[in-house]
XYZ file of C-alpha atoms in Angstrom:
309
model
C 175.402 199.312 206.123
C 175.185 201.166 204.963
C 175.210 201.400 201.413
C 174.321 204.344 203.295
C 173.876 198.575 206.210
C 167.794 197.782 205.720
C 160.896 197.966 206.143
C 158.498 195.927 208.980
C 162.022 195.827 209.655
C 164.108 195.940 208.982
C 167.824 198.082 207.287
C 175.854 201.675 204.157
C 177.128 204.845 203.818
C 180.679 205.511 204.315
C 182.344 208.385 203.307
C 185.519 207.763 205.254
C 187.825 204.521 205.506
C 186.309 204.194 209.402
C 183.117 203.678 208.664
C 183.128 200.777 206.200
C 180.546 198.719 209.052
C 177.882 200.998 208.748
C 175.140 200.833 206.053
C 176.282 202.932 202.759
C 173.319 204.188 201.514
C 169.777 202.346 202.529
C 167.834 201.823 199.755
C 164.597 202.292 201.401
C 164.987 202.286 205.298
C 162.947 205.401 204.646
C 160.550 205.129 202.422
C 157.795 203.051 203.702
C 154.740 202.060 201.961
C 151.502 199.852 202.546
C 151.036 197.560 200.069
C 146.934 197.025 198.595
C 144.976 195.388 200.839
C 143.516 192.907 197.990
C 139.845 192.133 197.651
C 139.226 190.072 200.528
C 139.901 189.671 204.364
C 141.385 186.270 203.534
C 144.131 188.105 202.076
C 145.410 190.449 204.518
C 148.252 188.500 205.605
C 150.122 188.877 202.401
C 149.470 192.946 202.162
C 148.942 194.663 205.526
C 152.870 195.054 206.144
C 155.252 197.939 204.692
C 158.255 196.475 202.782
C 161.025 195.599 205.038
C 162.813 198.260 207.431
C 166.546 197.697 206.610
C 166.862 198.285 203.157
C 170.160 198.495 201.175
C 171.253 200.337 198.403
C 173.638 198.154 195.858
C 174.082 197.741 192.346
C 176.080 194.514 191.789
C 175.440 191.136 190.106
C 177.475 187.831 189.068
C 179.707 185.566 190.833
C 182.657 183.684 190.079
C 184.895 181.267 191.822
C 185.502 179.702 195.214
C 188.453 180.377 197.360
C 188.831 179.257 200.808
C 191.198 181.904 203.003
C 192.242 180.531 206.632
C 192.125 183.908 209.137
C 195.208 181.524 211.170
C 197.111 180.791 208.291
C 196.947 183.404 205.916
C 196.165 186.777 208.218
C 198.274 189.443 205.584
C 195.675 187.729 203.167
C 192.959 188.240 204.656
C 194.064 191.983 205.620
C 193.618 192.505 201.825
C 190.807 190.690 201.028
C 189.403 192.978 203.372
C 191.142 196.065 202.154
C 190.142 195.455 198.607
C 186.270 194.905 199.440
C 186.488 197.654 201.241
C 187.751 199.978 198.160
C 185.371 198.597 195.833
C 181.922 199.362 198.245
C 183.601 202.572 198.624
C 183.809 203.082 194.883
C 180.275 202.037 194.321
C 181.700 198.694 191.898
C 179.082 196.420 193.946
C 179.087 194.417 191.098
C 182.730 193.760 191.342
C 182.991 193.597 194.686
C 180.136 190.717 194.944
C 182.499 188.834 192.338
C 185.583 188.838 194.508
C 183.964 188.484 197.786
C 182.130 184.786 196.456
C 185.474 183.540 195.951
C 185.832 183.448 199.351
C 182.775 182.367 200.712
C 184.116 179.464 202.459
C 186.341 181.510 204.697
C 186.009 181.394 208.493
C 186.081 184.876 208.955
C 183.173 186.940 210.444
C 184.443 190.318 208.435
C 184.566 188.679 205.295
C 181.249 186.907 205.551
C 179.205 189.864 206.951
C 180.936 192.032 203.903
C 179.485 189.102 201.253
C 176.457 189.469 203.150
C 176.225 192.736 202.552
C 177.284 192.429 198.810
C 174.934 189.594 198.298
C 172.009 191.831 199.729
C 172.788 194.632 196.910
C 173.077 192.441 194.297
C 169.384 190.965 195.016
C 168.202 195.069 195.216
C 169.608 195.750 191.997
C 168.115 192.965 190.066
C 164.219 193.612 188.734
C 163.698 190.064 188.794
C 161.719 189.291 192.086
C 163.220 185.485 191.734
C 166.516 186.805 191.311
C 165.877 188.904 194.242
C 164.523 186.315 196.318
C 166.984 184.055 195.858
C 169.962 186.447 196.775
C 168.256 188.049 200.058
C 168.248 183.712 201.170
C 171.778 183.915 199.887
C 172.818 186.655 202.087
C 171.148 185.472 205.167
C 173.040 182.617 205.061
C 176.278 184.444 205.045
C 174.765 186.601 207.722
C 174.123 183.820 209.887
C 177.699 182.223 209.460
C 178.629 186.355 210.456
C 177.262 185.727 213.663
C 177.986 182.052 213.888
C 181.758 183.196 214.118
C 181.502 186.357 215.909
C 178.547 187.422 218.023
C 180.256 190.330 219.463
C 180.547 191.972 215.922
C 178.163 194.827 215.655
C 178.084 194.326 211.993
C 176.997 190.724 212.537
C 174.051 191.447 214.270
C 173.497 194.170 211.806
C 173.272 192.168 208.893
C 171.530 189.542 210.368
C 168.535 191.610 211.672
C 168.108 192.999 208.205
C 168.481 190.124 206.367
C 165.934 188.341 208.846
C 163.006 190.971 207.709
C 164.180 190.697 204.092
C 163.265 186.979 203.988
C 160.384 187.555 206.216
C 159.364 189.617 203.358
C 158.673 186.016 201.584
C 157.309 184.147 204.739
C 154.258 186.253 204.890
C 152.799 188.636 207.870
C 152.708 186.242 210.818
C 156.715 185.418 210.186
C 157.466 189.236 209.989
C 155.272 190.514 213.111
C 157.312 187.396 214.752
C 160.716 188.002 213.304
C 160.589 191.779 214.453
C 161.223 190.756 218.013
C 164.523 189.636 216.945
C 165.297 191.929 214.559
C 165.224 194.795 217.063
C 167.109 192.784 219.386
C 170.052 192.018 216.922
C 169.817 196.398 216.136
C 170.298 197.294 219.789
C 172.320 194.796 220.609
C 174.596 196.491 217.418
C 174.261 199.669 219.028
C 175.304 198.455 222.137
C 178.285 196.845 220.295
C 179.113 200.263 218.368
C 176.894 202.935 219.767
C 178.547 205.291 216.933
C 177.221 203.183 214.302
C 174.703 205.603 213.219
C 172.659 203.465 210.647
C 172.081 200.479 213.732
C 170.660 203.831 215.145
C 168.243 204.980 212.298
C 167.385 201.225 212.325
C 166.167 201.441 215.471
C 164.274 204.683 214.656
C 162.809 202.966 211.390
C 161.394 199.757 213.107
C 159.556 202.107 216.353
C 158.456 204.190 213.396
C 156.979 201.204 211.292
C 154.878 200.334 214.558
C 153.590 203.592 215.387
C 152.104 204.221 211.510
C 150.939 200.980 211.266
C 146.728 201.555 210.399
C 144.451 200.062 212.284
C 143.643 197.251 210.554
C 147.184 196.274 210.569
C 146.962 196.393 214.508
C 144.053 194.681 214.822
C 145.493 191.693 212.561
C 148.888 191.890 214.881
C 146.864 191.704 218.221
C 144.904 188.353 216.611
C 148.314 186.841 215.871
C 150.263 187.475 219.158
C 149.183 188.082 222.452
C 151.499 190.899 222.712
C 152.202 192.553 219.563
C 155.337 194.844 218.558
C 154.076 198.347 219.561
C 156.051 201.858 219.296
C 155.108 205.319 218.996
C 156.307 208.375 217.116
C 158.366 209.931 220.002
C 160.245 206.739 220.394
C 161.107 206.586 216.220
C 161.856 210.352 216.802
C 164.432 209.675 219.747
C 166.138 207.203 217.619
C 166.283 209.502 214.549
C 168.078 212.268 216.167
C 170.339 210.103 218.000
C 171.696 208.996 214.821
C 171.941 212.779 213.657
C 173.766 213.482 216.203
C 176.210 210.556 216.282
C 176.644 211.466 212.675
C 175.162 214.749 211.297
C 174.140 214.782 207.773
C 174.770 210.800 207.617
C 172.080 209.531 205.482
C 169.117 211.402 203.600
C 166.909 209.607 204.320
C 167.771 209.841 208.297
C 166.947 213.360 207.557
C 163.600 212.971 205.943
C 162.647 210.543 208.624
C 162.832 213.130 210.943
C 160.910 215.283 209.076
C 158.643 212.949 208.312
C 158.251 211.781 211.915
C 157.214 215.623 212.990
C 155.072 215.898 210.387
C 152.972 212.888 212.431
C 153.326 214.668 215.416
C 152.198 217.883 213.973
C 155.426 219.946 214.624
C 155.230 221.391 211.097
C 157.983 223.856 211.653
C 160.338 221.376 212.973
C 159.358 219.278 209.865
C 159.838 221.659 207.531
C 163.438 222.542 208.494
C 164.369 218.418 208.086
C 162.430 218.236 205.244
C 164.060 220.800 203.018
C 167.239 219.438 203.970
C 166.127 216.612 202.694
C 165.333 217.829 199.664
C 168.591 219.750 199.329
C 170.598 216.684 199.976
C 173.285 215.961 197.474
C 171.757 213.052 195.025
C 174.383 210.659 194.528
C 172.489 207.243 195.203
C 168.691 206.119 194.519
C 168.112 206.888 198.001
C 169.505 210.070 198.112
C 167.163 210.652 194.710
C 163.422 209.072 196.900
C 164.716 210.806 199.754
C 164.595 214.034 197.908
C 161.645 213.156 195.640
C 159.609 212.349 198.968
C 160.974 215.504 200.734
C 159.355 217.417 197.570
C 156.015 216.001 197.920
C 155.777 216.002 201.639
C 156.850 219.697 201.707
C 153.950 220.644 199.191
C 151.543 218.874 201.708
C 152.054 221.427 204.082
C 151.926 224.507 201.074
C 155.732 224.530 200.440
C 156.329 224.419 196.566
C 159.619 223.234 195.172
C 162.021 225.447 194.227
């Protein structure tokens, strides 16, 4: 989803009318972060976990009235309730488009209730109010379950269900995440295997391996006490992913880009790094991604003795 469709895992950017399933613009799919440890052991399992891996980007608040739409009886209607979301995430009016999509939150129709997902989820990311937030990620996930409920063989279903299972992980502490990232990885590929041109599913993919592979060691050991087999990935495996979605889509998502850099800079490949990381940087900022892909790019390019321009 791309506002440009989700960080343990987690995950819209369309730029043309055939790509409204994908993410627009992640908020944070790339930009992951450990959160303090605290002051004791005993509380580990509310900090050793980055923020969730599918991340949206979305400005929009409010809701208004119901409407109930039946896909049999009124198809040309639902054609333009679809139409008209459509225009509004397009135009950035998240805000609006979270409005009109609540009216029709009763509707039996998987591309409506992924879409309100989806608006729901960038509503909650806009808000600065953590209860706010909260309380519209549980929101979304239960339009994102209805999603799938009515259509399983909906890429954007599983999509939006796999991030919107890490974003209320977020709240369930670190045993419910390590736990829930066995399905949210499922619900990615089995996206990809739905759409394998849906380029975000892709980066997804890419973010979650990469989440595993940088997790620190206490992290790890905490993971292995919890499950017998814990999710594991390494940096080649987040790097495969990464350039898949490049290729699928070049120039996609900025923060696909920095990933990759990023991801080389583990694997100390600092020319290959570079290259992806000053494209990063040169990215056009139009979203807050685009601006933290381009403020990380920045810093990240002075660790290895590249100054800004």
């Amino acid at each position: 989803m791309f506002s440009k469709v989700t960080n343990v895992f987690a995950f819209s950017l369309c730029r043309k009318l055939g790509k409204f399933q994908s993410f627009r613009k992640f908020q944070s799919i790339g930009q992951i972060f450990f959160r303090n440890i605290g002051k004791s052991c005993r509380q580990w399992h509310l900090y050793c976990l980055p923020a969730p891996i599918g991340t949206v980007y979305a400005f929009s608040f409010g809701k208004s009235k119901e409407k109930k739409v039946s896909d049999e009886e009124k198809p040309d209607e639902l054609k333009t309730v679809i139409e008209t979301a459509d225009k509004l995430y397009l135009d950035y009016k998240i805000q609006e488009l979270y409005d009109y999509l609540i009216e029709f939150k009763d509707c039996e129709s998987d591309e409506v209730m992924w879409r309100l997902a989806r608006a729901a989820t960038d509503k909650g990311k806009a808000s600065s109010d953590q209860k706010v937030k909260k309380s519209c990620m549980y929101e979304a996930f239960e339009y994102a379950k209805k999603a799938l409920q009515l259509n399983d063989k909906n890429f954007a279903c599983h999509k939006w269900y796999a991030v919107l299972l890490d974003y209320t992980g977020e709240y369930e502490g670190t045993k419910a995440r390590i736990s829930n990232s066995f399905s949210v990885k499922k619900h990615f590929l089995r996206a990809v295997e739905l759409n394998p041109k849906d380029a975000t599913s892709i980066h997804s993919i890419g973010y979650w391996c990469f989440v595993f592979a940088d997790l620190p060691w206490y992290t790890r050991k905490l993971a292995a006490a919890l499950f017998a087999t814990p999710p594991t990935s390494t940096y080649s495996e987040a790097l495969y992913y990464f350039q898949l979605a490049e290729e699928v889509d070049p120039d996609f998502y900025s923060m696909n880009l920095l990933m990759i850099g990023k991801t080389h800079l583990r694997m100390k490949n600092y020319i290959a790094a570079k290259t992806y990381l000053l494209k990063a940087r040169d990215y056009p900022v139009q979203t807050p991604d685009d601006e933290k892909a381009h403020e990380e790019a920045i810093q990240l390019l002075k660790s290895i003795g590249l100054k800004d321009k």
